[in-house]
Short mmCIF file of C-alpha atoms (C1' of nucleotides) in Angstrom, two decimals:
data_model
loop_
_atom_site.label_atom_id
_atom_site.label_comp_id
_atom_site.label_asym_id
_atom_site.label_seq_id
_atom_site.Cartn_x
_atom_site.Cartn_y
_atom_site.Cartn_z
CA MET A 1 -53.11 117.22 -30.75
CA LYS A 2 -53.34 113.82 -32.33
CA ILE A 3 -50.53 113.07 -34.73
CA GLU A 4 -53.07 112.30 -37.48
CA GLU A 5 -54.30 115.91 -37.36
CA ALA A 6 -50.87 117.42 -36.89
CA ILE A 7 -49.57 116.05 -40.17
CA GLN A 8 -52.95 115.55 -41.88
CA GLN A 9 -52.47 111.83 -42.32
CA LYS A 10 -55.63 109.78 -41.97
CA ALA A 11 -54.08 106.47 -41.03
CA PHE A 12 -50.75 104.78 -40.47
CA LYS A 13 -49.51 101.48 -41.76
CA ASP A 14 -49.40 100.13 -38.21
CA ILE A 15 -48.81 101.36 -34.68
CA TYR A 16 -45.04 100.88 -34.98
CA ASN A 17 -44.98 103.27 -37.90
CA LYS A 18 -47.26 105.65 -36.05
CA ALA A 19 -44.98 105.60 -33.00
CA VAL A 20 -41.91 106.39 -35.10
CA VAL A 21 -43.68 109.27 -36.83
CA ASN A 22 -45.05 110.52 -33.53
CA LEU A 23 -41.59 110.56 -31.96
CA LEU A 24 -40.05 112.41 -34.90
CA TYR A 25 -42.86 114.95 -34.99
CA THR A 26 -42.71 115.53 -31.23
CA GLN A 27 -38.99 116.22 -31.38
CA SER A 28 -39.51 118.79 -34.13
CA TYR A 29 -42.26 120.40 -32.03
CA ILE A 30 -39.92 120.66 -29.04
CA VAL A 31 -36.87 121.87 -30.94
CA SER A 32 -38.75 124.64 -32.71
CA LYS A 33 -39.93 126.03 -29.37
CA GLN A 34 -36.48 125.70 -27.83
CA SER A 35 -34.89 127.46 -30.79
CA SER A 36 -37.15 130.48 -30.30
CA LEU A 37 -36.17 130.66 -26.64
CA PHE A 38 -32.43 130.36 -27.30
CA LYS A 39 -32.28 132.67 -30.28
CA PRO A 40 -32.16 136.02 -28.42
CA PHE A 41 -29.17 134.65 -26.51
CA GLY A 42 -27.26 133.76 -29.66
CA LEU A 43 -27.47 130.03 -29.01
CA SER A 44 -28.79 127.09 -31.01
CA PRO A 45 -30.24 124.06 -29.18
CA GLU A 46 -27.06 122.03 -29.77
CA GLN A 47 -24.82 124.89 -28.63
CA TYR A 48 -26.91 125.13 -25.47
CA ASN A 49 -26.51 121.38 -25.03
CA VAL A 50 -22.71 121.76 -25.14
CA LEU A 51 -22.81 124.55 -22.54
CA ARG A 52 -24.92 122.38 -20.24
CA ILE A 53 -22.42 119.54 -20.56
CA LEU A 54 -19.61 121.95 -19.64
CA LYS A 55 -21.54 123.34 -16.68
CA GLY A 56 -22.07 119.77 -15.47
CA GLN A 57 -18.29 119.46 -15.21
CA ASN A 58 -18.21 121.88 -12.26
CA GLY A 59 -15.17 123.69 -13.49
CA ASN A 60 -13.22 120.61 -14.61
CA PRO A 61 -12.10 120.65 -18.24
CA ILE A 62 -13.50 118.13 -20.69
CA THR A 63 -12.17 117.08 -24.08
CA VAL A 64 -13.93 117.58 -27.40
CA SER A 65 -14.51 113.86 -27.86
CA SER A 66 -16.03 113.51 -24.37
CA ILE A 67 -18.42 116.33 -25.25
CA GLN A 68 -19.31 114.48 -28.43
CA ASP A 69 -20.07 111.29 -26.48
CA ARG A 70 -22.47 113.16 -24.22
CA MET A 71 -24.33 115.03 -26.91
CA LEU A 72 -27.93 114.25 -27.70
CA ASN A 73 -27.17 114.04 -31.36
CA LYS A 74 -24.19 111.72 -31.63
CA MET A 75 -23.51 112.80 -35.18
CA SER A 76 -23.19 116.51 -34.56
CA ASN A 77 -19.78 118.05 -34.88
CA ALA A 78 -18.55 118.99 -31.41
CA SER A 79 -15.38 120.53 -32.82
CA ARG A 80 -17.31 123.11 -34.83
CA LEU A 81 -19.82 123.79 -32.07
CA VAL A 82 -16.96 124.43 -29.64
CA GLU A 83 -15.43 126.84 -32.16
CA LYS A 84 -18.72 128.76 -32.39
CA LEU A 85 -19.02 128.98 -28.61
CA LYS A 86 -15.40 130.15 -28.37
CA GLN A 87 -16.13 132.96 -30.84
CA LYS A 88 -19.02 134.04 -28.64
CA GLY A 89 -16.85 133.99 -25.52
CA PHE A 90 -18.89 131.28 -23.80
CA ILE A 91 -16.07 128.75 -23.53
CA ASN A 92 -12.28 128.54 -23.42
CA ARG A 93 -10.22 125.96 -25.17
CA GLU A 94 -6.62 124.96 -24.45
CA GLU A 95 -4.21 122.23 -25.34
CA CYS A 96 -4.23 119.38 -22.83
CA PRO A 97 -0.72 119.21 -21.36
CA ARG A 98 -0.67 115.44 -20.81
CA ASP A 99 -1.83 114.61 -24.33
CA ARG A 100 -1.32 117.30 -26.88
CA ARG A 101 -3.80 115.70 -29.29
CA GLN A 102 -6.58 116.57 -26.90
CA VAL A 103 -8.14 119.93 -26.20
CA ASP A 104 -9.46 120.88 -22.78
CA VAL A 105 -12.67 122.87 -22.88
CA VAL A 106 -14.14 124.88 -20.00
CA ILE A 107 -17.14 127.18 -19.71
CA THR A 108 -16.37 130.88 -19.08
CA ASP A 109 -18.08 133.22 -16.60
CA GLN A 110 -19.92 134.68 -19.57
CA GLY A 111 -21.08 131.18 -20.51
CA MET A 112 -22.27 130.55 -16.95
CA GLU A 113 -24.06 133.89 -17.01
CA VAL A 114 -26.02 133.08 -20.17
CA LEU A 115 -27.04 129.73 -18.66
CA LYS A 116 -28.21 131.53 -15.54
CA GLN A 117 -30.30 133.92 -17.61
CA LEU A 118 -31.85 130.97 -19.44
CA GLU A 119 -32.47 128.76 -16.42
CA GLU A 120 -35.89 129.97 -15.37
CA LYS A 121 -37.10 130.33 -18.95
CA ILE A 122 -36.16 126.75 -19.73
CA HIS A 123 -37.78 125.53 -16.55
CA SER A 124 -41.04 127.14 -17.68
CA LEU A 125 -40.69 125.95 -21.25
CA ASN A 126 -40.18 122.35 -20.15
CA ARG A 127 -43.42 122.50 -18.16
CA GLU A 128 -45.20 124.04 -21.12
CA LEU A 129 -43.82 121.45 -23.53
CA ILE A 130 -44.68 118.38 -21.47
CA GLN A 131 -48.39 118.55 -20.77
CA LEU A 132 -48.55 115.41 -18.64
CA ASN A 133 -48.82 114.70 -14.94
CA GLU A 134 -45.86 113.34 -13.03
CA GLU A 135 -46.97 109.72 -13.20
CA GLU A 136 -47.40 109.96 -16.95
CA ILE A 137 -43.98 111.56 -17.35
CA GLY A 138 -42.52 108.63 -15.44
CA GLN A 139 -44.29 106.25 -17.82
CA LEU A 140 -43.04 108.17 -20.84
CA ASN A 141 -39.43 108.14 -19.65
CA ASN A 142 -39.73 104.42 -18.99
CA LEU A 143 -41.20 103.65 -22.39
CA LEU A 144 -38.53 105.68 -24.17
CA ASP A 145 -35.70 104.01 -22.22
CA ARG A 146 -37.09 100.55 -22.97
CA LEU A 147 -37.94 101.30 -26.59
CA ARG A 148 -34.21 101.67 -27.36
CA GLU A 149 -33.60 98.03 -26.33
CA MET B 1 -30.71 101.80 -22.44
CA LYS B 2 -31.47 104.38 -19.80
CA ILE B 3 -31.05 107.93 -20.96
CA GLU B 4 -28.64 108.60 -18.06
CA GLU B 5 -26.21 106.01 -19.48
CA ALA B 6 -26.75 106.98 -23.08
CA ILE B 7 -25.54 110.52 -22.56
CA GLN B 8 -23.50 109.89 -19.40
CA GLN B 9 -25.49 112.29 -17.29
CA LYS B 10 -25.97 111.22 -13.68
CA ALA B 11 -29.11 113.15 -12.91
CA PHE B 12 -31.60 115.57 -14.39
CA LYS B 13 -32.97 118.77 -12.94
CA ASP B 14 -36.44 117.22 -12.84
CA ILE B 15 -38.54 114.69 -14.73
CA TYR B 16 -39.80 117.34 -17.18
CA ASN B 17 -36.23 118.07 -18.20
CA LYS B 18 -35.48 114.36 -18.38
CA ALA B 19 -38.50 113.77 -20.62
CA VAL B 20 -37.44 116.54 -23.02
CA VAL B 21 -33.90 115.19 -23.22
CA ASN B 22 -35.19 111.64 -23.61
CA LEU B 23 -37.43 112.65 -26.53
CA LEU B 24 -34.65 114.53 -28.30
CA TYR B 25 -32.20 111.68 -27.81
CA THR B 26 -34.70 109.07 -29.00
CA GLN B 27 -35.36 110.99 -32.19
CA SER B 28 -31.64 111.19 -32.92
CA TYR B 29 -31.39 107.45 -32.31
CA ILE B 30 -34.21 106.77 -34.78
CA VAL B 31 -33.06 109.19 -37.47
CA SER B 32 -29.52 107.85 -37.52
CA LYS B 33 -30.80 104.32 -38.16
CA GLN B 34 -33.26 105.53 -40.79
CA SER B 35 -30.51 107.50 -42.56
CA SER B 36 -28.40 104.37 -42.92
CA LEU B 37 -31.31 102.51 -44.44
CA PHE B 38 -32.19 105.29 -46.91
CA LYS B 39 -28.66 106.14 -47.92
CA PRO B 40 -28.12 103.37 -50.53
CA PHE B 41 -31.32 104.59 -52.24
CA GLY B 42 -30.10 108.18 -52.46
CA LEU B 43 -32.70 109.49 -50.04
CA SER B 44 -32.51 111.42 -46.80
CA PRO B 45 -35.20 110.87 -44.13
CA GLU B 46 -36.97 114.11 -45.05
CA GLN B 47 -36.86 113.31 -48.78
CA TYR B 48 -38.40 109.94 -47.98
CA ASN B 49 -41.05 111.74 -45.96
CA VAL B 50 -41.96 113.86 -49.00
CA LEU B 51 -42.22 110.77 -51.21
CA ARG B 52 -44.53 109.11 -48.67
CA ILE B 53 -46.76 112.18 -48.65
CA LEU B 54 -46.93 112.08 -52.45
CA LYS B 55 -47.70 108.36 -52.48
CA GLY B 56 -50.54 109.04 -50.03
CA GLN B 57 -52.11 111.26 -52.67
CA ASN B 58 -52.90 108.21 -54.84
CA GLY B 59 -51.88 109.92 -58.02
CA ASN B 60 -53.48 113.28 -57.29
CA PRO B 61 -51.11 116.26 -57.46
CA ILE B 62 -50.32 118.22 -54.32
CA THR B 63 -48.83 121.70 -54.00
CA VAL B 64 -45.52 122.53 -52.37
CA SER B 65 -47.17 124.31 -49.46
CA SER B 66 -49.48 121.37 -48.78
CA ILE B 67 -46.43 119.14 -48.66
CA GLN B 68 -44.86 121.55 -46.20
CA ASP B 69 -47.95 121.41 -43.95
CA ARG B 70 -47.76 117.64 -43.81
CA MET B 71 -44.08 117.33 -43.14
CA LEU B 72 -42.80 116.09 -39.81
CA ASN B 73 -40.43 118.98 -39.56
CA LYS B 74 -42.54 122.07 -40.22
CA MET B 75 -39.44 124.19 -40.71
CA SER B 76 -37.86 122.15 -43.45
CA ASN B 77 -37.80 123.61 -46.92
CA ALA B 78 -40.24 121.69 -49.10
CA SER B 79 -39.30 123.71 -52.16
CA ARG B 80 -35.67 122.59 -52.02
CA LEU B 81 -36.52 119.00 -51.12
CA VAL B 82 -38.87 118.82 -54.11
CA GLU B 83 -36.07 120.16 -56.30
CA LYS B 84 -33.71 117.43 -55.06
CA LEU B 85 -36.31 114.72 -55.70
CA LYS B 86 -36.94 116.13 -59.17
CA GLN B 87 -33.23 115.90 -59.97
CA LYS B 88 -33.30 112.25 -58.94
CA GLY B 89 -36.35 111.56 -61.12
CA PHE B 90 -38.58 110.59 -58.20
CA ILE B 91 -41.15 113.32 -58.71
CA ASN B 92 -42.57 115.59 -61.41
CA ARG B 93 -43.42 119.22 -60.93
CA GLU B 94 -45.67 121.38 -63.07
CA GLU B 95 -47.39 124.73 -62.94
CA CYS B 96 -50.91 124.48 -61.57
CA PRO B 97 -53.25 125.70 -64.34
CA ARG B 98 -55.86 127.21 -62.05
CA ASP B 99 -53.37 129.19 -59.98
CA ARG B 100 -50.04 129.85 -61.59
CA ARG B 101 -48.42 130.68 -58.25
CA GLN B 102 -48.81 127.08 -57.24
CA VAL B 103 -46.85 124.05 -58.39
CA ASP B 104 -48.42 120.62 -58.69
CA VAL B 105 -46.17 117.81 -57.57
CA VAL B 106 -46.67 114.10 -58.34
CA ILE B 107 -44.58 111.01 -57.65
CA THR B 108 -43.11 109.26 -60.69
CA ASP B 109 -43.05 105.52 -61.41
CA GLN B 110 -39.40 105.61 -60.42
CA GLY B 111 -40.39 107.24 -57.12
CA MET B 112 -43.02 104.56 -56.52
CA GLU B 113 -40.43 101.91 -57.33
CA VAL B 114 -37.95 103.16 -54.76
CA LEU B 115 -40.72 103.24 -52.11
CA LYS B 116 -41.60 99.68 -53.01
CA GLN B 117 -38.00 98.60 -52.60
CA LEU B 118 -37.87 100.30 -49.20
CA GLU B 119 -41.23 99.09 -47.90
CA GLU B 120 -40.20 95.80 -46.34
CA LYS B 121 -36.94 97.19 -44.99
CA ILE B 122 -38.77 100.03 -43.24
CA HIS B 123 -41.34 97.63 -41.86
CA SER B 124 -38.50 95.64 -40.25
CA LEU B 125 -36.65 98.72 -39.07
CA ASN B 126 -39.76 100.09 -37.35
CA ARG B 127 -40.11 96.85 -35.41
CA GLU B 128 -36.45 96.92 -34.53
CA LEU B 129 -36.62 100.56 -33.43
CA ILE B 130 -39.68 100.24 -31.20
CA GLN B 131 -38.90 97.52 -28.69
CA LEU B 132 -42.27 97.61 -26.96
CA ASN B 133 -45.37 95.44 -26.99
CA GLU B 134 -48.54 96.62 -28.68
CA GLU B 135 -50.18 97.85 -25.51
CA GLU B 136 -47.11 99.90 -24.63
CA ILE B 137 -46.97 101.36 -28.12
CA GLY B 138 -50.57 102.45 -27.70
CA GLN B 139 -49.63 104.11 -24.40
CA LEU B 140 -46.65 105.83 -25.99
CA ASN B 141 -48.71 107.20 -28.88
CA ASN B 142 -51.29 108.44 -26.41
CA LEU B 143 -48.75 110.13 -24.17
CA LEU B 144 -47.09 111.85 -27.12
CA ASP B 145 -50.41 113.07 -28.51
CA ARG B 146 -51.44 114.45 -25.12
CA LEU B 147 -48.03 115.91 -24.31
CA ARG B 148 -48.46 118.40 -27.16
CA GLU B 149 -51.54 119.91 -25.44
"C1'" DA C 1 14.60 103.12 -32.04
"C1'" DT C 2 11.81 102.56 -36.01
"C1'" DA C 3 7.62 101.43 -38.15
"C1'" DC C 4 2.83 100.84 -37.89
"C1'" DA C 5 -1.51 101.35 -35.89
"C1'" DT C 6 -4.52 104.08 -33.11
"C1'" DT C 7 -6.50 108.15 -31.30
"C1'" DA C 8 -8.02 113.26 -31.05
"C1'" DA C 9 -9.20 117.00 -33.28
"C1'" DT C 10 -9.79 119.68 -37.37
"C1'" DT C 11 -11.14 120.42 -42.03
"C1'" DG C 12 -13.64 119.60 -46.55
"C1'" DT C 13 -17.83 118.87 -48.86
"C1'" DA C 14 -22.61 117.86 -49.56
"C1'" DT C 15 -26.97 118.16 -47.72
"C1'" DA C 16 -30.50 119.96 -44.54
"C1'" DT C 17 -32.56 123.32 -41.38
"C1'" DA C 18 -34.05 128.01 -40.05
"C1'" DC C 19 -35.57 132.10 -41.25
"C1'" DA C 20 -35.76 136.41 -43.96
"C1'" DT C 21 -36.37 138.31 -48.44
"C1'" DT C 22 -37.86 138.39 -53.19
"C1'" DT C 23 -40.72 137.47 -57.22
"C1'" DA C 24 -44.88 136.38 -59.38
"C1'" DT C 25 -49.67 135.83 -59.14
"C1'" DT C 26 -54.15 136.24 -57.27
"C1'" DT C 27 -57.62 138.33 -54.28
"C1'" DG C 28 -60.14 142.04 -52.32
"C1'" DT C 29 -61.44 146.92 -51.99
"C1'" DT C 30 -62.65 151.11 -53.66
"C1'" DA D 1 -59.79 149.34 -63.53
"C1'" DA D 2 -56.30 150.47 -60.14
"C1'" DC D 3 -54.08 149.48 -56.19
"C1'" DA D 4 -52.94 147.30 -51.83
"C1'" DA D 5 -52.87 143.02 -49.39
"C1'" DA D 6 -52.31 138.24 -49.35
"C1'" DT D 7 -50.47 133.99 -50.99
"C1'" DA D 8 -47.19 130.46 -53.26
"C1'" DA D 9 -42.89 129.33 -54.39
"C1'" DA D 10 -38.15 130.22 -54.92
"C1'" DT D 11 -33.89 132.15 -53.33
"C1'" DG D 12 -30.18 134.02 -50.10
"C1'" DT D 13 -27.58 133.31 -46.09
"C1'" DA D 14 -26.15 131.37 -41.77
"C1'" DT D 15 -25.95 127.42 -39.14
"C1'" DA D 16 -26.06 122.41 -38.40
"C1'" DT D 17 -25.68 117.54 -39.71
"C1'" DA D 18 -23.33 113.56 -41.91
"C1'" DC D 19 -19.50 111.50 -43.15
"C1'" DA D 20 -14.89 111.19 -45.31
"C1'" DA D 21 -10.26 112.73 -45.25
"C1'" DT D 22 -6.41 114.93 -43.11
"C1'" DT D 23 -3.07 116.25 -39.56
"C1'" DA D 24 -0.72 115.65 -35.41
"C1'" DA D 25 0.41 113.08 -31.39
"C1'" DT D 26 0.64 108.87 -28.85
"C1'" DG D 27 0.88 103.80 -28.14
"C1'" DT D 28 2.66 99.27 -29.40
"C1'" DA D 29 5.41 95.69 -31.44
"C1'" DT D 30 9.53 94.18 -33.06
#
DNA sequence: ATACATTAATTGTATATACATTTATTTGTT
DNA sequence: AACAAATAAATGTATATACAATTAATGTAT
């Protein structure tokens, strides 16, 4: 659907403005669908993001600030997200012995299990969300990478 | 900057997944820069969005639910955003005479003034945010429109 | 060794998002 | 007219974002 229809705006100031609006709207479109998928599993999109980062560690612990650096939203509060995931039993947290300021975080079996249950659903959702052929997806990834300087 | 560097992730499951992540990351990148620009004016990005919708009405009132329909984030709470803007003196709100369930919202002179002050800054920011040539921006807008079915 | 700066994580506070519920009003049906 | 259904906005509550401030531990310079 054209962005003009989606937000009922007849015209944009210029194509730069239209591109910004289009990117913001598209993100909202994606996140709302992801939220619906995650909800039955007790996860928000950002909590899921943290679990994926932990899974990517292959069992090695990672500190809260390293999680923060790898998050999609650099301003989100990794400390509080980790606390939420701990309450749900999806992660464990323990003091790092070499530097007691730091906290080592690892995903639990229960956390791995919820990711496993989500895997196929997310695979499908991604295909549903991105209605482009492979060449176009390559173009899109390229444009987005270059857009950010 | 390539998305792999930006979030320190070596590889993605597939290009669909990479595209989703790239879109979410790019939005966060844009919103954080917009927030910094709006902050000195006492506006959040979504509050600015509401003011722009009102300005687009050319003086005609618009109801809260129509604002909601036109917002970039369909899940945001137009009622509360309107209340915040009212407190700041940027909008006026009054009962719609033909249907007392509805509320007519209009931008104030003060609201128009803050948009005017922001106009040139946003123009520059948009150019800074979207580091692509005009042809590429056209491609990007096209891909985003088609991506959403 | 002490003092000072730096770093890591947590906490506080305000705002925003997400979604369900409530209240008031209008519309539609009989 | 009476009543149920639909609609518009506001409100309640939980979570998340944004950013400042705090606490605790470590690093560095003298």
